Tab-separated table of C-alpha atoms in Angstrom:
chain	number	residue	atom	x	y	z
A	1	MET	CA	-51.813	83.181	-4.469
A	2	GLY	CA	-53.413	80.864	-1.911
A	3	PHE	CA	-55.722	79.515	-4.628
A	4	LEU	CA	-52.768	78.806	-6.920
A	5	ASN	CA	-50.949	76.982	-4.115
A	6	ARG	CA	-53.997	74.863	-3.401
A	7	LEU	CA	-54.418	74.095	-7.103
A	8	LEU	CA	-50.751	73.144	-7.417
A	9	ARG	CA	-50.967	70.943	-4.325
A	10	PHE	CA	-54.093	69.224	-5.666
A	11	THR	CA	-52.436	68.651	-9.048
A	12	LEU	CA	-49.363	67.142	-7.400
A	13	LEU	CA	-51.484	64.860	-5.212
A	14	LEU	CA	-53.486	63.749	-8.222
A	15	HIS	CA	-50.285	63.036	-10.138
A	16	MET	CA	-48.809	61.138	-7.186
A	17	GLY	CA	-51.996	59.097	-6.893
A	18	THR	CA	-51.715	58.117	-10.537
A	19	LEU	CA	-48.079	57.148	-10.093
A	20	ALA	CA	-48.948	55.149	-6.978
A	21	ALA	CA	-51.560	53.026	-8.739
A	22	GLU	CA	-50.692	49.385	-8.246
A	23	PRO	CA	-50.557	47.327	-11.433
A	24	LEU	CA	-53.209	44.633	-11.704
A	25	ARG	CA	-51.708	41.930	-13.908
A	26	VAL	CA	-54.570	40.396	-15.877
A	27	GLY	CA	-53.990	37.308	-18.010
A	28	VAL	CA	-56.134	37.172	-21.136
A	29	ASN	CA	-56.245	34.875	-24.134
A	30	PHE	CA	-54.346	36.025	-27.248
A	31	ALA	CA	-57.499	37.162	-29.023
A	32	ILE	CA	-61.163	36.310	-28.678
A	33	PRO	CA	-62.797	39.239	-30.480
A	34	PRO	CA	-65.046	41.019	-29.799
A	35	TYR	CA	-64.329	40.095	-26.163
A	36	VAL	CA	-60.546	40.632	-26.445
A	37	ILE	CA	-59.037	42.471	-29.429
A	38	LYS	CA	-55.301	42.330	-28.832
A	39	HIS	CA	-54.052	44.660	-31.563
A	40	GLN	CA	-56.402	47.394	-30.284
A	41	GLY	CA	-55.892	46.731	-26.572
A	42	ARG	CA	-59.630	46.627	-26.059
A	43	GLY	CA	-62.711	44.420	-26.282
A	44	ILE	CA	-65.925	43.828	-24.336
A	45	GLU	CA	-64.268	42.079	-21.394
A	46	LEU	CA	-61.202	44.341	-21.275
A	47	ASP	CA	-63.414	47.437	-21.315
A	48	LEU	CA	-65.613	46.057	-18.521
A	49	LEU	CA	-62.605	45.321	-16.335
A	50	THR	CA	-60.893	48.631	-17.053
A	51	GLN	CA	-64.053	50.604	-16.284
A	52	ALA	CA	-64.658	48.649	-13.078
A	53	PHE	CA	-61.225	49.497	-11.638
A	54	VAL	CA	-61.373	53.257	-12.260
A	55	GLY	CA	-60.631	54.945	-8.934
A	56	SER	CA	-59.636	51.681	-7.245
A	57	GLY	CA	-55.922	52.306	-6.847
A	58	TYR	CA	-55.248	49.512	-9.348
A	59	GLU	CA	-54.262	49.921	-12.984
A	60	PRO	CA	-55.167	46.874	-15.119
A	61	ARG	CA	-52.316	45.676	-17.327
A	62	PHE	CA	-53.301	43.008	-19.812
A	63	ILE	CA	-50.891	40.163	-20.491
A	64	TYR	CA	-51.736	38.098	-23.578
A	65	LEU	CA	-51.123	34.375	-23.193
A	66	PRO	CA	-52.499	30.989	-24.245
A	67	LEU	CA	-55.609	30.286	-22.164
A	68	GLU	CA	-54.098	27.236	-20.457
A	69	ARG	CA	-51.094	29.254	-19.325
A	70	THR	CA	-53.199	31.992	-17.716
A	71	PHE	CA	-54.672	29.467	-15.284
A	72	ARG	CA	-51.246	28.132	-14.337
A	73	MET	CA	-49.702	31.584	-13.868
A	74	LEU	CA	-52.557	32.787	-11.673
A	75	GLU	CA	-52.129	29.820	-9.340
A	76	GLU	CA	-48.343	30.422	-9.313
A	77	GLY	CA	-48.901	34.046	-8.251
A	78	LYS	CA	-47.526	35.478	-11.501
A	79	LEU	CA	-50.872	37.050	-12.390
A	80	ASP	CA	-53.405	38.908	-10.243
A	81	ALA	CA	-56.500	38.069	-12.272
A	82	ILE	CA	-57.726	36.165	-15.303
A	83	ILE	CA	-60.941	36.220	-17.318
A	84	ASN	CA	-63.403	33.503	-18.367
A	85	VAL	CA	-63.425	31.074	-15.462
A	86	LYS	CA	-66.116	28.654	-14.313
A	87	PRO	CA	-66.535	27.487	-10.705
A	88	GLY	CA	-64.305	24.504	-9.959
A	89	MET	CA	-61.621	25.338	-12.528
A	90	LEU	CA	-59.274	26.957	-9.974
A	91	LYS	CA	-58.383	26.025	-6.411
A	92	HIS	CA	-56.790	29.201	-5.076
A	93	ALA	CA	-58.725	32.174	-6.414
A	94	TYR	CA	-61.734	34.357	-5.686
A	95	LEU	CA	-64.409	34.295	-8.376
A	96	SER	CA	-66.467	37.324	-9.271
A	97	GLN	CA	-70.142	37.284	-10.001
A	98	PRO	CA	-70.925	36.104	-13.571
A	99	VAL	CA	-69.579	38.713	-15.984
A	100	ILE	CA	-70.372	37.500	-19.492
A	101	THR	CA	-72.316	34.726	-21.192
A	102	PHE	CA	-70.744	32.756	-24.024
A	103	HIS	CA	-72.785	30.769	-26.542
A	104	ASN	CA	-70.529	27.990	-27.761
A	105	ARG	CA	-71.598	26.291	-30.983
A	106	VAL	CA	-70.479	23.574	-33.384
A	107	PHE	CA	-69.723	24.931	-36.866
A	108	THR	CA	-69.476	22.774	-39.998
A	109	LEU	CA	-69.670	23.335	-43.729
A	110	ASP	CA	-72.893	22.746	-45.627
A	111	ASP	CA	-72.263	19.091	-46.489
A	112	ARG	CA	-72.190	17.896	-42.879
A	113	VAL	CA	-74.959	17.767	-40.303
A	114	ILE	CA	-74.395	17.254	-36.574
A	115	HIS	CA	-77.426	16.306	-34.477
A	116	SER	CA	-75.707	15.446	-31.195
A	117	ILE	CA	-72.343	15.433	-29.438
A	118	ALA	CA	-72.066	11.722	-30.242
A	119	ASP	CA	-71.973	12.621	-33.948
A	120	LEU	CA	-68.597	14.288	-33.359
A	121	LYS	CA	-66.831	11.045	-32.422
A	122	GLY	CA	-65.973	10.080	-35.992
A	123	VAL	CA	-64.934	13.473	-37.373
A	124	ARG	CA	-62.003	15.875	-37.083
A	125	VAL	CA	-62.836	18.326	-34.315
A	126	SER	CA	-61.039	21.569	-33.477
A	127	ALA	CA	-62.040	23.177	-30.164
A	128	PHE	CA	-60.844	26.019	-27.956
A	129	GLN	CA	-58.558	25.284	-25.000
A	130	ARG	CA	-60.227	23.776	-21.912
A	131	ALA	CA	-63.350	22.895	-23.908
A	132	ARG	CA	-63.327	19.472	-22.252
A	133	GLN	CA	-63.632	21.080	-18.810
A	134	ILE	CA	-66.239	23.617	-19.906
A	135	LEU	CA	-68.688	21.855	-22.216
A	136	GLY	CA	-69.840	19.017	-19.988
A	137	GLU	CA	-69.289	15.316	-19.390
A	138	ASP	CA	-70.727	14.103	-22.704
A	139	PHE	CA	-68.372	16.375	-24.617
A	140	ALA	CA	-65.394	15.314	-22.493
A	141	SER	CA	-66.245	11.660	-23.164
A	142	MET	CA	-66.443	12.295	-26.912
A	143	ALA	CA	-63.073	14.084	-26.852
A	144	ALA	CA	-61.457	11.197	-24.982
A	145	GLN	CA	-62.725	8.693	-27.564
A	146	ASN	CA	-61.901	10.756	-30.654
A	147	PRO	CA	-58.233	10.503	-31.751
A	148	ARG	CA	-58.808	13.384	-34.173
A	149	TYR	CA	-59.922	15.813	-31.477
A	150	GLU	CA	-57.651	18.791	-30.737
A	151	GLU	CA	-57.726	22.010	-28.745
A	152	VAL	CA	-56.239	25.142	-30.321
A	153	ALA	CA	-54.868	28.265	-28.619
A	154	ARG	CA	-55.317	30.676	-31.559
A	155	GLN	CA	-58.970	30.637	-32.466
A	156	GLN	CA	-58.594	32.462	-35.769
A	157	SER	CA	-56.840	29.383	-37.108
A	158	GLN	CA	-59.895	27.258	-36.316
A	159	VAL	CA	-62.033	29.210	-38.794
A	160	GLN	CA	-59.294	29.035	-41.427
A	161	MET	CA	-58.959	25.275	-40.938
A	162	LEU	CA	-62.706	24.776	-41.418
A	163	LEU	CA	-62.860	26.846	-44.609
A	164	LEU	CA	-59.798	25.050	-45.995
A	165	GLY	CA	-61.270	21.625	-45.253
A	166	ARG	CA	-58.560	20.724	-42.733
A	167	THR	CA	-61.080	20.034	-39.993
A	168	ASP	CA	-64.690	18.856	-40.095
A	169	ALA	CA	-66.139	20.663	-37.087
A	170	VAL	CA	-65.110	23.715	-35.085
A	171	ILE	CA	-66.207	24.384	-31.508
A	172	LEU	CA	-66.154	28.109	-30.897
A	173	GLU	CA	-68.068	30.911	-29.220
A	174	GLN	CA	-70.647	32.289	-31.600
A	175	ARG	CA	-69.623	35.946	-31.741
A	176	VAL	CA	-65.948	34.996	-32.000
A	177	PHE	CA	-66.590	32.641	-34.933
A	178	TYR	CA	-68.549	35.179	-36.982
A	179	TYR	CA	-66.010	37.923	-36.252
A	180	TYR	CA	-63.219	35.797	-37.741
A	181	LEU	CA	-65.432	34.480	-40.551
A	182	ALA	CA	-66.181	38.039	-41.683
A	183	GLN	CA	-62.462	38.872	-41.612
A	184	GLN	CA	-61.586	35.758	-43.595
A	185	ARG	CA	-64.216	36.383	-46.265
A	186	GLU	CA	-63.138	40.016	-46.602
A	187	SER	CA	-59.530	38.917	-47.061
A	188	GLU	CA	-60.479	36.318	-49.663
A	189	ALA	CA	-62.640	38.799	-51.561
A	190	ASP	CA	-59.784	41.336	-51.643
A	191	SER	CA	-57.379	38.727	-52.998
A	192	GLY	CA	-59.817	37.446	-55.615
A	193	ARG	CA	-59.815	33.955	-54.084
A	194	HIS	CA	-63.294	34.138	-52.603
A	195	ALA	CA	-65.159	30.828	-52.844
A	196	PRO	CA	-68.518	31.122	-51.077
A	197	VAL	CA	-69.364	28.300	-48.694
A	198	ARG	CA	-72.345	27.818	-46.455
A	199	VAL	CA	-71.534	27.429	-42.787
A	200	ARG	CA	-73.904	25.437	-40.607
A	201	GLN	CA	-74.303	26.222	-36.927
A	202	HIS	CA	-75.355	23.556	-34.414
A	203	ALA	CA	-76.603	24.548	-30.960
A	204	LEU	CA	-75.603	21.563	-28.796
A	205	PHE	CA	-74.449	23.388	-25.658
A	206	ALA	CA	-76.164	25.424	-22.970
A	207	PRO	CA	-74.931	28.997	-22.505
A	208	THR	CA	-71.726	29.258	-20.472
A	209	HIS	CA	-71.662	31.911	-17.750
A	210	TYR	CA	-68.122	33.102	-17.102
A	211	HIS	CA	-66.604	34.764	-14.056
A	212	PHE	CA	-63.345	36.637	-13.579
A	213	ALA	CA	-60.875	35.185	-11.057
A	214	PHE	CA	-58.721	37.221	-8.648
A	215	ARG	CA	-55.938	36.244	-6.254
A	216	ARG	CA	-57.126	38.740	-3.627
A	217	ALA	CA	-60.593	38.852	-2.115
A	218	THR	CA	-60.460	42.665	-1.896
A	219	GLN	CA	-59.945	42.933	-5.662
A	220	GLN	CA	-62.819	40.539	-6.354
A	221	GLN	CA	-65.108	42.424	-3.957
A	222	TRP	CA	-64.274	45.786	-5.547
A	223	PHE	CA	-64.917	44.378	-9.020
A	224	ASP	CA	-68.262	42.859	-7.989
A	225	ARG	CA	-69.470	46.145	-6.478
A	226	GLN	CA	-68.517	48.089	-9.595
A	227	LEU	CA	-69.954	45.474	-11.946
A	228	ALA	CA	-73.299	45.701	-10.128
A	229	ARG	CA	-73.239	49.502	-10.473
A	230	MET	CA	-72.382	49.255	-14.160
A	231	ARG	CA	-75.372	46.977	-14.740
A	232	GLU	CA	-77.649	49.354	-12.825
A	233	ASP	CA	-76.577	52.601	-14.502
A	234	GLY	CA	-76.443	51.208	-18.047
A	235	ARG	CA	-72.656	51.264	-18.572
A	236	TYR	CA	-72.564	47.468	-18.942
A	237	GLU	CA	-75.002	47.463	-21.872
A	238	ARG	CA	-73.355	50.518	-23.417
A	239	ILE	CA	-70.009	48.720	-23.528
A	240	LEU	CA	-71.617	45.705	-25.215
A	241	ALA	CA	-73.482	47.991	-27.622
A	242	SER	CA	-70.219	49.634	-28.670
A	243	TYR	CA	-69.297	46.225	-30.143
A	244	GLU	CA	-72.742	45.755	-31.724
A	245	ALA	CA	-73.717	43.291	-29.010
A	246	SER	CA	-76.046	43.062	-26.041
A	247	SER	CA	-76.590	40.728	-23.105
A	248	SER	CA	-79.644	39.265	-24.829
A	249	ALA	CA	-79.229	35.908	-26.587
A	250	GLU	CA	-81.581	37.219	-29.263
A	251	ASN	CA	-78.876	39.657	-30.340
A	252	ILE	CA	-76.496	36.876	-31.347
A	253	LYS	CA	-76.222	36.129	-35.028
A	254	ALA	CA	-77.675	32.749	-35.960
A	255	SER	CA	-76.232	32.371	-39.447
A	256	PRO	CA	-73.640	34.038	-41.672
C-alpha cells in the first residue's frame, strides 16, 4: 500500500508540475518553412526551441505574427521571446548564442542576370521584412533609391509574384524559396497550368547568423546551456536532418 501511495503522490506532483509550467510566449513569423511551418506547429527553429525548454518550467507557446510586429511586441513586454534577431536590432532584450544560419539569395527568372546589389536599383524588388536592416549598408542604400522596392510579410507570395512576372527579383532565404517553389510547381502541375521556367539564383550576401531574443536573462541563459548540449549530443543535427537539412552550407540546394 505504501508503494501505491508513493506512486500516487509522485503522479500528482508530476501533474502539478505540468500545470505549473509558465507559458513562454514566443513570437514567430507567419511561415518561413522549413524553419517555421505554421499549419503543422513545427519547423527547425520551433523544434529547437521546444526541445531546449524541456524540463525548464516553461512551456513555449508560439504566436504567429508579421515579423515587424514581433519586434515591437517583445519590446512592449507582450512577448517573452522572438526568433531570428541580429545584434543591434533590439534595445531591451537578451540575445542567445547564434542558433541558425540563413543564406539569403536574389532569385530571378532566366531572362535576367544580377551581378551586384547595384543592379537591383532599376528593377522591381520584393524582399522579406527588415531586409534593409539585415543585408548591409549597400543593400539599404539600394532600397532607399529604388521606388519599386518593397518588403513583404508573407513570403509565399514573393515566389508567386516572381513566377507570375509581377516582380523582377525576390530576396529570400534559400531553403524557404525552394520550399515554396516546389509547392507552387506541384500545385500548377496538378491544375494542368504548369509552365516550366528557369529560376536563377544570385549569391550576393554573406550568410546571416541569427540569434533568439528573450526578455529575461534567465531564459536566455537556460536556452544557451541547452543549445550547447544539443549541439554536443547530436540532437541539433538530428532536428535539422528531420527536415532534410544540415548546418553545412554544402547541404543547401543551389538550383531548382
